[in-house]
Coordinates of C-alpha atoms in Angstrom, one line a residue:
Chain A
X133 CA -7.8 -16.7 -9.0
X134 CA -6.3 -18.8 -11.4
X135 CA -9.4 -20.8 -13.4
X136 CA -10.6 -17.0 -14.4
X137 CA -6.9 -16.9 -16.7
X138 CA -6.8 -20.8 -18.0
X139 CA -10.5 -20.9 -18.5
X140 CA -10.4 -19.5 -21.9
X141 CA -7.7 -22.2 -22.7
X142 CA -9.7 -25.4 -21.4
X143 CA -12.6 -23.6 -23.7
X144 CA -10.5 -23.9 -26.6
X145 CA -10.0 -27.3 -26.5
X146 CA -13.8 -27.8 -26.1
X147 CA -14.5 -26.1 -28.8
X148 CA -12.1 -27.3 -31.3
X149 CA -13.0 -31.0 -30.1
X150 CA -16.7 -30.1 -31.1
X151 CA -17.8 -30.7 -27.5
X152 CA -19.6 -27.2 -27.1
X153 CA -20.1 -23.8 -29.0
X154 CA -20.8 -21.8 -25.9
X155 CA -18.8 -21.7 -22.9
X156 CA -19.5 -19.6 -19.8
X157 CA -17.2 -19.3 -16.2
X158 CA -19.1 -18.1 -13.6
X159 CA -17.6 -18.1 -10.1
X160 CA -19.9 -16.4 -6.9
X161 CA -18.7 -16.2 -3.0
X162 CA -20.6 -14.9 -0.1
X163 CA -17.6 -14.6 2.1
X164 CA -18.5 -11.7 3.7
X165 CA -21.7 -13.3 4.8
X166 CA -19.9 -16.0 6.4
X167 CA -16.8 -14.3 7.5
X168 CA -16.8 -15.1 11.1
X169 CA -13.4 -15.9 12.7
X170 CA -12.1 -16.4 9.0
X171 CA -12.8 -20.2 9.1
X172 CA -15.4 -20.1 6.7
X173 CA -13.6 -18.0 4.5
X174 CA -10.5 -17.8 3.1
X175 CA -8.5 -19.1 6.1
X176 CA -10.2 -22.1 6.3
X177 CA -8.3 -23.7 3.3
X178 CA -5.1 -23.4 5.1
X179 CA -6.3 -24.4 8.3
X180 CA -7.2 -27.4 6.9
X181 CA -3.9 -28.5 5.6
X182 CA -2.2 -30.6 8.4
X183 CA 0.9 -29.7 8.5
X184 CA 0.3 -25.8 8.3
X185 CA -2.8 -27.0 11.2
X186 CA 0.0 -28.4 13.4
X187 CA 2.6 -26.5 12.7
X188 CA 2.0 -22.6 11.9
X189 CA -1.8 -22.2 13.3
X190 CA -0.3 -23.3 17.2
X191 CA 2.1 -20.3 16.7
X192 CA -0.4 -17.5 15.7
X193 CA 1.7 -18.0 12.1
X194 CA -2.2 -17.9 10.4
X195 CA -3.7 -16.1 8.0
X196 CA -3.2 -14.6 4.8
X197 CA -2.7 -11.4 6.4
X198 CA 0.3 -12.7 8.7
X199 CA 1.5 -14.9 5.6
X200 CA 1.8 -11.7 3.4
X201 CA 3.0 -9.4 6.1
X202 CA 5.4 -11.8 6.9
X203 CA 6.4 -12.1 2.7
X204 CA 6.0 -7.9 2.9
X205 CA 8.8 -7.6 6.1
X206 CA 11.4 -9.8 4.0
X207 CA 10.7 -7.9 0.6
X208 CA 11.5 -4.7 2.4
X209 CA 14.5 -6.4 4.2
X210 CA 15.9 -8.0 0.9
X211 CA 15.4 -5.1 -1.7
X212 CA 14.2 -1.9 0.1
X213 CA 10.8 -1.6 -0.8
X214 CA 9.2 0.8 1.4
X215 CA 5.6 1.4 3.7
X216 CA 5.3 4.2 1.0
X217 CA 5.6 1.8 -2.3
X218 CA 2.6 -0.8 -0.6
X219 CA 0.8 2.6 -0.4
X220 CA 0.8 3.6 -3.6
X221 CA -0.3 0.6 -4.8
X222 CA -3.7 1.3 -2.3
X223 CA -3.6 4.7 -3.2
X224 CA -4.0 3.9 -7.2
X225 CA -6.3 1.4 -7.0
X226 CA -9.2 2.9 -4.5
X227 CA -8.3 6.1 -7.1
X228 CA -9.5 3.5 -9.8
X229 CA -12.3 2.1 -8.1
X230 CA -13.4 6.0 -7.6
X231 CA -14.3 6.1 -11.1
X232 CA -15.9 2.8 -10.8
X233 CA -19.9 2.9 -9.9
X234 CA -19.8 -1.1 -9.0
X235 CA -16.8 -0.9 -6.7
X236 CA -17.4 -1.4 -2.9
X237 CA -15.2 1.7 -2.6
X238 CA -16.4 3.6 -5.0
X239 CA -17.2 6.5 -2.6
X240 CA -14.4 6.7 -0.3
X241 CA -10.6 8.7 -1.1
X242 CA -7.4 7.5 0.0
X243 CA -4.6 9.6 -0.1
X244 CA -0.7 8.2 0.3
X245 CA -0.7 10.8 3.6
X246 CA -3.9 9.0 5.3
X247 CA -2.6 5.6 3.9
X248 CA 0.6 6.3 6.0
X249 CA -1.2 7.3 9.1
X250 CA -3.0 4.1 9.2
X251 CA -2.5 1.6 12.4
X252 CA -0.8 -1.2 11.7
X253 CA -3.3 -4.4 11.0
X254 CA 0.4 -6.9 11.3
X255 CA 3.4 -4.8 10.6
X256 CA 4.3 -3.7 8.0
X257 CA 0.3 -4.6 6.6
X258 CA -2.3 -2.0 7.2
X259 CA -6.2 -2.7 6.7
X260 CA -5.6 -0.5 3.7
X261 CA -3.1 -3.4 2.2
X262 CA -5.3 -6.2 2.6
X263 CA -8.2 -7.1 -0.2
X264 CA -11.8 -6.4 0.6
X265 CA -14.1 -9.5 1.8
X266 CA -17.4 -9.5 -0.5
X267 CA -20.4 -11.3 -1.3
X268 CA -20.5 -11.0 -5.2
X269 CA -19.8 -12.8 -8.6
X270 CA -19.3 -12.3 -12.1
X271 CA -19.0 -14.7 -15.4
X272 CA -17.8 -14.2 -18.9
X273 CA -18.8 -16.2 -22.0
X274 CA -16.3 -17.9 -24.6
X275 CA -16.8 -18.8 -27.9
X276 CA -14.8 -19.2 -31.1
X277 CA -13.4 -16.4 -33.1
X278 CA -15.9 -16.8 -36.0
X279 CA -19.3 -16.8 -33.7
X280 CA -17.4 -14.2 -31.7
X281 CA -17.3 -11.7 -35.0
X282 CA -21.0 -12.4 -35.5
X283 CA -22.1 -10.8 -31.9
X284 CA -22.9 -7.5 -31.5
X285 CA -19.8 -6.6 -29.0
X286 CA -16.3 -6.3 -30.4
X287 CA -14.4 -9.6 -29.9
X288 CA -11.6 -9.8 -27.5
X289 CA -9.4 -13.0 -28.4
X290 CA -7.9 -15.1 -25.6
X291 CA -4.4 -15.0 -27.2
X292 CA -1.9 -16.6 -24.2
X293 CA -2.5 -18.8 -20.9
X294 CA 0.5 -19.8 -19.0
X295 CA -0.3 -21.4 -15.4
X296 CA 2.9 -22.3 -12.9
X297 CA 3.5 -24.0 -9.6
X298 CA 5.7 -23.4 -6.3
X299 CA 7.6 -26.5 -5.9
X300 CA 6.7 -26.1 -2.0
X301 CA 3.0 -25.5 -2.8
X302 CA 0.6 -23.9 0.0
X303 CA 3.6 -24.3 2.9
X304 CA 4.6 -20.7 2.1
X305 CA 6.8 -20.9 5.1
X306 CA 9.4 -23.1 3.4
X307 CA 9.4 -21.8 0.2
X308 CA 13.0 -21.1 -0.5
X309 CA 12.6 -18.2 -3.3
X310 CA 10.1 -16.5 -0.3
X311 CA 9.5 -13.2 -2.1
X312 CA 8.9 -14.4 -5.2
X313 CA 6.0 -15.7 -7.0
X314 CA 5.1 -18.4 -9.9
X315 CA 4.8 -15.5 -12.6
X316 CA 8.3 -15.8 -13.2
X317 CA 7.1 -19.1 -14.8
X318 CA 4.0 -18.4 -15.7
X319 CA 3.9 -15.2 -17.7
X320 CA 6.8 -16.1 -19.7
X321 CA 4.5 -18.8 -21.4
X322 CA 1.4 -16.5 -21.9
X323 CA 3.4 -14.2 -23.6
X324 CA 5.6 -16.2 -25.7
X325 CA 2.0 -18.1 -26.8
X326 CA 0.6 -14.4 -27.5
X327 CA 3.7 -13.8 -29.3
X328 CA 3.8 -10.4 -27.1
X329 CA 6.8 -8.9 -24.9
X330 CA 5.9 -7.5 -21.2
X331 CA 6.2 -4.3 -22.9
X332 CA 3.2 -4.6 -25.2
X333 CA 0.6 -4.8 -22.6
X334 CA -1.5 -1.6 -22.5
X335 CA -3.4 -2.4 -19.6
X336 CA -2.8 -5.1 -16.4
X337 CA -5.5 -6.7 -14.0
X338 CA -3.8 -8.3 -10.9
X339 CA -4.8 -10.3 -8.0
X340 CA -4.5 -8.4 -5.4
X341 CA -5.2 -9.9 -2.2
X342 CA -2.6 -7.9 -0.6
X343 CA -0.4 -4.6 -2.2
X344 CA 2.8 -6.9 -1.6
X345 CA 1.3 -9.4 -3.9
X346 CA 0.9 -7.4 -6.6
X347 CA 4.0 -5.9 -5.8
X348 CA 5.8 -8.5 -6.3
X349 CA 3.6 -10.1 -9.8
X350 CA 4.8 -7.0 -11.3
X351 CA 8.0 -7.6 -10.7
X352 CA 7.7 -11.4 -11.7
X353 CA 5.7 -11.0 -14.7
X354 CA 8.5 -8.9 -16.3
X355 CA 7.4 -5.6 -16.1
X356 CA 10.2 -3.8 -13.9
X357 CA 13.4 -5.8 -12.8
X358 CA 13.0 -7.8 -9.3
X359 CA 12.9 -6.0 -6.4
X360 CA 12.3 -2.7 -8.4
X361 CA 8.8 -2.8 -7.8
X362 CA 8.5 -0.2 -5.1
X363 CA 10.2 2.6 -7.2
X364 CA 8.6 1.6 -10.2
X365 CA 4.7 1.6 -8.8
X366 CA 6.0 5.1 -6.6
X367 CA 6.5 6.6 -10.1
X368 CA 2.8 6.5 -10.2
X369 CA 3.3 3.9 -13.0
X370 CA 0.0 1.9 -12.7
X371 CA -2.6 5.0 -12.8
X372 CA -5.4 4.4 -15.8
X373 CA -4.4 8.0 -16.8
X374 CA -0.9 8.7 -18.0
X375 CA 1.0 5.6 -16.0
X376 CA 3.1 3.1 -18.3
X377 CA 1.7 0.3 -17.0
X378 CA -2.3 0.5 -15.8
X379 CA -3.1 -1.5 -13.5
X380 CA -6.4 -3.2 -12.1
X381 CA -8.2 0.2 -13.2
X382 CA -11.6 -1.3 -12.0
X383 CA -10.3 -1.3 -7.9
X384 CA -8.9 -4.5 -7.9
X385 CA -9.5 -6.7 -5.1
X386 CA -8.4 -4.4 -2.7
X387 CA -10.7 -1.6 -3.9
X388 CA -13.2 -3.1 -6.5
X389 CA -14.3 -6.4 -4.9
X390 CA -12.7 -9.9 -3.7
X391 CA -14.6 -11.8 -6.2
X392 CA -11.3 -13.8 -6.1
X393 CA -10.0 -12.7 -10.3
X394 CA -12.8 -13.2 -12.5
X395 CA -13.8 -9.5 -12.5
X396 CA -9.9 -8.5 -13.1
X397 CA -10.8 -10.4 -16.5
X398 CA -14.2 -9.0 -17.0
X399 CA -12.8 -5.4 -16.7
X400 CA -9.5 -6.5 -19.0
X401 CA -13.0 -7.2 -22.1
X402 CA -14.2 -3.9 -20.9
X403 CA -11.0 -2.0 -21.3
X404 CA -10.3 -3.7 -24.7
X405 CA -13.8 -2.5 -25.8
X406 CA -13.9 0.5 -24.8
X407 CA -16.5 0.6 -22.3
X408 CA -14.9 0.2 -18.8
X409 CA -15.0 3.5 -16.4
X410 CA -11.8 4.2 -16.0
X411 CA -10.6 4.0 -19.5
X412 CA -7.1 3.4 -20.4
X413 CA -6.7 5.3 -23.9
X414 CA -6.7 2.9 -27.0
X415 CA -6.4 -0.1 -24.8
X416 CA -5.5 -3.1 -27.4
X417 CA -3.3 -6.1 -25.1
X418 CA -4.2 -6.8 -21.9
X419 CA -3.1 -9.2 -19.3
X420 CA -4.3 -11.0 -16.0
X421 CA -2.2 -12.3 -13.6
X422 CA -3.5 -14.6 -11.3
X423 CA -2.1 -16.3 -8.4
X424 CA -2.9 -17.9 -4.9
X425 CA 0.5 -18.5 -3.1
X426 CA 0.8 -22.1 -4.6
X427 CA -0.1 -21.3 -8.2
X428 CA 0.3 -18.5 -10.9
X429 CA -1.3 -18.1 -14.5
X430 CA -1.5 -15.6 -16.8
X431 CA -4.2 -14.4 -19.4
X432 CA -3.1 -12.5 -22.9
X433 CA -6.2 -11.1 -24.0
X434 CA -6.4 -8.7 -27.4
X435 CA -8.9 -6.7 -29.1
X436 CA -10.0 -8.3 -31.5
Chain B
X105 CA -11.0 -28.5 14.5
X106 CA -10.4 -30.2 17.1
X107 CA -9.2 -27.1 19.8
X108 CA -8.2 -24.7 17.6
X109 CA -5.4 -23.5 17.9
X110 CA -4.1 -25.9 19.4
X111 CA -1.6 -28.9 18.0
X112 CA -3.7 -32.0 16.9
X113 CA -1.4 -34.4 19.5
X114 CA -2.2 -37.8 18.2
X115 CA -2.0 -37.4 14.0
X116 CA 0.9 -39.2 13.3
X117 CA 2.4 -36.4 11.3
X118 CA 3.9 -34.1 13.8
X119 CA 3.5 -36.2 17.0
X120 CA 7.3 -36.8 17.2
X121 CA 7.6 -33.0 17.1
X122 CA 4.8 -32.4 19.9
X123 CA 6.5 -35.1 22.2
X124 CA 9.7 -34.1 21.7
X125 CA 8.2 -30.6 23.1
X126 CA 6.6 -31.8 26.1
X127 CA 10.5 -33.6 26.6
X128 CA 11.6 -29.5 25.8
X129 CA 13.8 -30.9 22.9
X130 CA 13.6 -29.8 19.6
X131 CA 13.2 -32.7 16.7
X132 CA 13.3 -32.0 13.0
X133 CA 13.7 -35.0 10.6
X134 CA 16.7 -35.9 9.0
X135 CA 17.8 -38.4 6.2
X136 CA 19.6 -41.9 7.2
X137 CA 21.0 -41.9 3.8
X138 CA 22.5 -38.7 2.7
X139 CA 21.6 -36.4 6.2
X140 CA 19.4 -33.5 4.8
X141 CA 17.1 -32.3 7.0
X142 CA 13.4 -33.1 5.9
X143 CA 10.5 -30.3 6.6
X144 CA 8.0 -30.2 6.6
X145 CA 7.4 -34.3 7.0
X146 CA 7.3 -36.2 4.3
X147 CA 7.2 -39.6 3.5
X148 CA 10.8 -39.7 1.5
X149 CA 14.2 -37.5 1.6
X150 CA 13.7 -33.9 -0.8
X151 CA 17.2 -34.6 -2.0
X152 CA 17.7 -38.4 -2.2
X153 CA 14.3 -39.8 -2.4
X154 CA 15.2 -42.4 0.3
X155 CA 12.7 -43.5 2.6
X156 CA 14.1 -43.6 6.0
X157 CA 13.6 -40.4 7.9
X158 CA 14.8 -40.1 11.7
X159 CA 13.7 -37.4 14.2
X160 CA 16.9 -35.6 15.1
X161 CA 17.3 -33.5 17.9
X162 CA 19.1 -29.9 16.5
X163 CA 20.3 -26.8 19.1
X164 CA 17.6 -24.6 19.2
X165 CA 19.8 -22.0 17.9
X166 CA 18.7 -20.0 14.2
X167 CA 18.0 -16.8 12.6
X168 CA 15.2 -14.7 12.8
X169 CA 13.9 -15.0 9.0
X170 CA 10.5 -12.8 9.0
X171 CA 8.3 -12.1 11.7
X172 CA 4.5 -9.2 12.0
X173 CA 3.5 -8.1 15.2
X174 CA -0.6 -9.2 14.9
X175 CA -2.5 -6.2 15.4
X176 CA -6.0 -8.1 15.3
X177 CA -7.4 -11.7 16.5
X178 CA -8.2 -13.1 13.5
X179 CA -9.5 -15.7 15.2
X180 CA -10.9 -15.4 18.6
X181 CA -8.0 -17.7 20.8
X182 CA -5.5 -15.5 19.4
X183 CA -7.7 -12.3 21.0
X184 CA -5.8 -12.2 24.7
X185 CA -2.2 -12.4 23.1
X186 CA -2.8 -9.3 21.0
X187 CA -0.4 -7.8 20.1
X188 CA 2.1 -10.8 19.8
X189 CA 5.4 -11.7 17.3
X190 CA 5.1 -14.8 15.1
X191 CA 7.3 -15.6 12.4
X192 CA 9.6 -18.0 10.6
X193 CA 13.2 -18.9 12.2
X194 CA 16.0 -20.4 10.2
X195 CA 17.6 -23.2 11.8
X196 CA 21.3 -22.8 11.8
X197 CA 21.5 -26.5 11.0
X198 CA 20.0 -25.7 7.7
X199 CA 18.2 -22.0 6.6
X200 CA 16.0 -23.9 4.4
X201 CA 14.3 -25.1 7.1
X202 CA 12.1 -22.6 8.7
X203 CA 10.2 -23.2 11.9
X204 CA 6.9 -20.7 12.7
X205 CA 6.6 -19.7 16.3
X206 CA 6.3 -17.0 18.8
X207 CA 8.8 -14.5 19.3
X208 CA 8.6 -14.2 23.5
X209 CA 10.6 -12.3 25.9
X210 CA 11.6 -9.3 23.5
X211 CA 10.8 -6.0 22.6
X212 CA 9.0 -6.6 19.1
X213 CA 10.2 -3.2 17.9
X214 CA 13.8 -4.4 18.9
X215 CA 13.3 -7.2 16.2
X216 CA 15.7 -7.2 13.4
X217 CA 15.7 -9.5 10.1
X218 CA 18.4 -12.2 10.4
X219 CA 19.1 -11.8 13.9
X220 CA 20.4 -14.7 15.6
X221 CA 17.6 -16.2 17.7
X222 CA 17.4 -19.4 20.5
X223 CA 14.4 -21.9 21.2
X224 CA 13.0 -21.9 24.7
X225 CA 10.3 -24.2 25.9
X226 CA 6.6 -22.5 27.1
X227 CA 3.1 -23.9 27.1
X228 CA 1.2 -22.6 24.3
X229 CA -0.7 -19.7 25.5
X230 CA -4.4 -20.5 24.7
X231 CA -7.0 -21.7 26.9
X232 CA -7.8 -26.1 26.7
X233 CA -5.1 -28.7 27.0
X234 CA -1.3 -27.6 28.4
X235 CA 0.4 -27.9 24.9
X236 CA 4.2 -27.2 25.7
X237 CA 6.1 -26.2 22.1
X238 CA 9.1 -24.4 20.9
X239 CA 9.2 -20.8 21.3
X240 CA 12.0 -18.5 20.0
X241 CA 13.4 -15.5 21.6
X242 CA 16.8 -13.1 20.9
X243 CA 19.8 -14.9 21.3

């Protein structure tokens, strides 16, 4: 989630401290082999904080999907955002992971019309809102701009990291600013260190592990005013095809895989190279904004 | 996990909370220096860093902040309340402090952000130990 955006910047120091040439990130989960009753997966790590243990889990308040739904009903309360904006953000991204031969979805449509006559999974969430669950893994090597130009793929440079905190870390429940995330913080910093504005980003991976979630990143990252993020994605804004601002155009989490970020970066090198699927047309800046409730960080990468 | 979902009784964290429940009294932590209500527990005062913290009973009596209707058992306890309201209630003593629970006795279509909302006092509903906690319903 967040290592796959301040990876590059931990390799940087590496290298220039001469303590490696090559550096790779691999990251692998088998959740959907071990899914069970969601304590060997992704629940488990907030089961396992005490307090949350003691004092959500007793009341049903547990987990992601009721953490989200619950972020999702206040969202809608505070700023109007709409069942119809979280399905567009669905809608786009299975259309992206259409295109995609490697997504889990890769076969299967979703219009905004089936989207909507969806049960509700915990209202206002629908299975259609909610990331997959996958066995899978991916990796990306690093290297220094000069060995990097000597390869035969076109260089992508890691030109901006930021990485930002919630003051109220996991207990989601207490944060004050509740439908907000630590982009607001982080992708301020990646930018500024790319020298770049929100506005020069061709292309945008996300993690998604909800639509609300990357609702609300778009929003925090700079890219539409807050709590304009339902308008702005119903303007079919993040399609790989035409929108202003593509988004996640291999599927994303909740259409590609939940291989928990690094293959949002992995298809941000694609798109800068030219070879992804579901091309975004003379793709040069691309971002990556990751972020898991307690944490943000954000990943500038440019053709190189 | 020991009974999952239920409340771990004895960790010193929250047992002033769980006790005050089975007493059907509501406790939330509270600065001796400068009065700001602490929560979730911690060792020192958010606002004043002082270290001595005092359980304090408060009304019962907040706003309904956020709240799903779960669909789904996500894990297999929660599979005979389905479907059931949890959410996070603002105490009126201070909004910033949010307690999760179970919205009982309502409609859950009937629900409305902000509404004002009271504590009542009902054993948790899963199988194991009789766990009594704080439950919320429209005021």
């Amino acid at each position: 989630m967040n290592l796959a955006a301040t990876a590059p910047l931990e390799a940087a120091r590496a290298l220039r401290a001469g303590k490696a040439h090559v550096l790779v990130n691999v990251f692998a989960v088998a959740w959907a082999t071990q899914r069970g009753d969601m304590l060997g997966g992704p629940g488990q790590f907030h089961a396992q904080e005490r307090f949350k243990r003691n004092l959500e889990v007793p009341f049903g308040w547990f987990p992601q999907p009721v953490y989200f739904a619950s972020i999702a009903r206040r969202h809608m309360h505070e700023y109007g955002t709409r069942s119809e904006h979280l399905g567009e953000i669905a809608v786009a991204f299975r259309r992206h992971a259409n295109r995609h031969p490697g997504a889990v979805m890769h076969g299967r449509e979703l219009s905004l019309e089936q989207y909507l006559a969806r049960p509700m999974l915990c209202d206002p969430l629908r299975v259609e809102d909610c990331c997959l669950i996958s066995d899978g893994g991916a990796a990306f090597v690093m290297t220094s701009p000069e060995r990097a130009r000597d390869l035969a793929k076109p260089p992508v440079l890691a030109t901006g990291v930021g990485e930002a905190r919630s003051r109220t870390g996991t207990w989601w429940a207490q944060q004050p600013d509740f439908t907000a995330t630590p982009q607001v913080f982080s992708a301020p910093r990646a930018f500024a260190m790319a020298g770049i504005a929100p506005g020069d980003v061709d292309v945008l991976t996300l993690y998604d592990p909800f639509t609300i979630a990357a609702l609300m990143q778009i929003e925090d990252m700079g890219f539409c005013g807050k709590g304009e993020g339902g308008p702005f994605v119903a303007e079919g804004n993040l399609r790989f095809d035409g929108g202003s601002l593509p988004t996640n155009p291999h599927g994303g989490m909740l259409s590609h895989a939940y291989v928990l970020g690094i293959a949002h970066v992995v298809e941000t090198v694609r798109q800068l190279r030219g070879e992804a699927h579901a091309q975004v047309p003379g793709a040069r800046v691309g971002a990556y904004g990751g972020y898991t409730g307690h944490m943000a960080s954000t990943l500038v990468l440019e053709k190189g | 996990m020991s009974e999952f979902p239920l409340p771990e009784l004895e960790w010193e964290g929250t047992r002033p909370f769980w006790e005050a429940a089975a007493r059907e009294a509501l406790v939330i932590p509270r600065c001796d220096a400068c009065a700001a209500w602490v929560w979730y527990p911690r060792e020192c005062c958010g606002a004043c860093q002082a270290e001595g913290l005092t359980w304090t009973p408060v009304s019962g009596r907040g706003t309904l902040f956020t709240w799903t209707v779960v669909h789904h058992a996500f894990a297999e306890p929660f599979a005979p309340l389905v479907p059931y309201a949890t959410g996070l209630v603002a105490l009126a003593e201070d909004p910033a402090v949010r307690l999760a629970t179970l919205l009982v006795d309502c409609d859950p279509a009937s629900l409305r952000v902000d509404q004002p909302v009271r504590a009542l006092f009902r054993r948790l509903p899963y199988g194991g130990r009789e766990v009594v906690a704080p439950l919320f319903t429209p005021a």
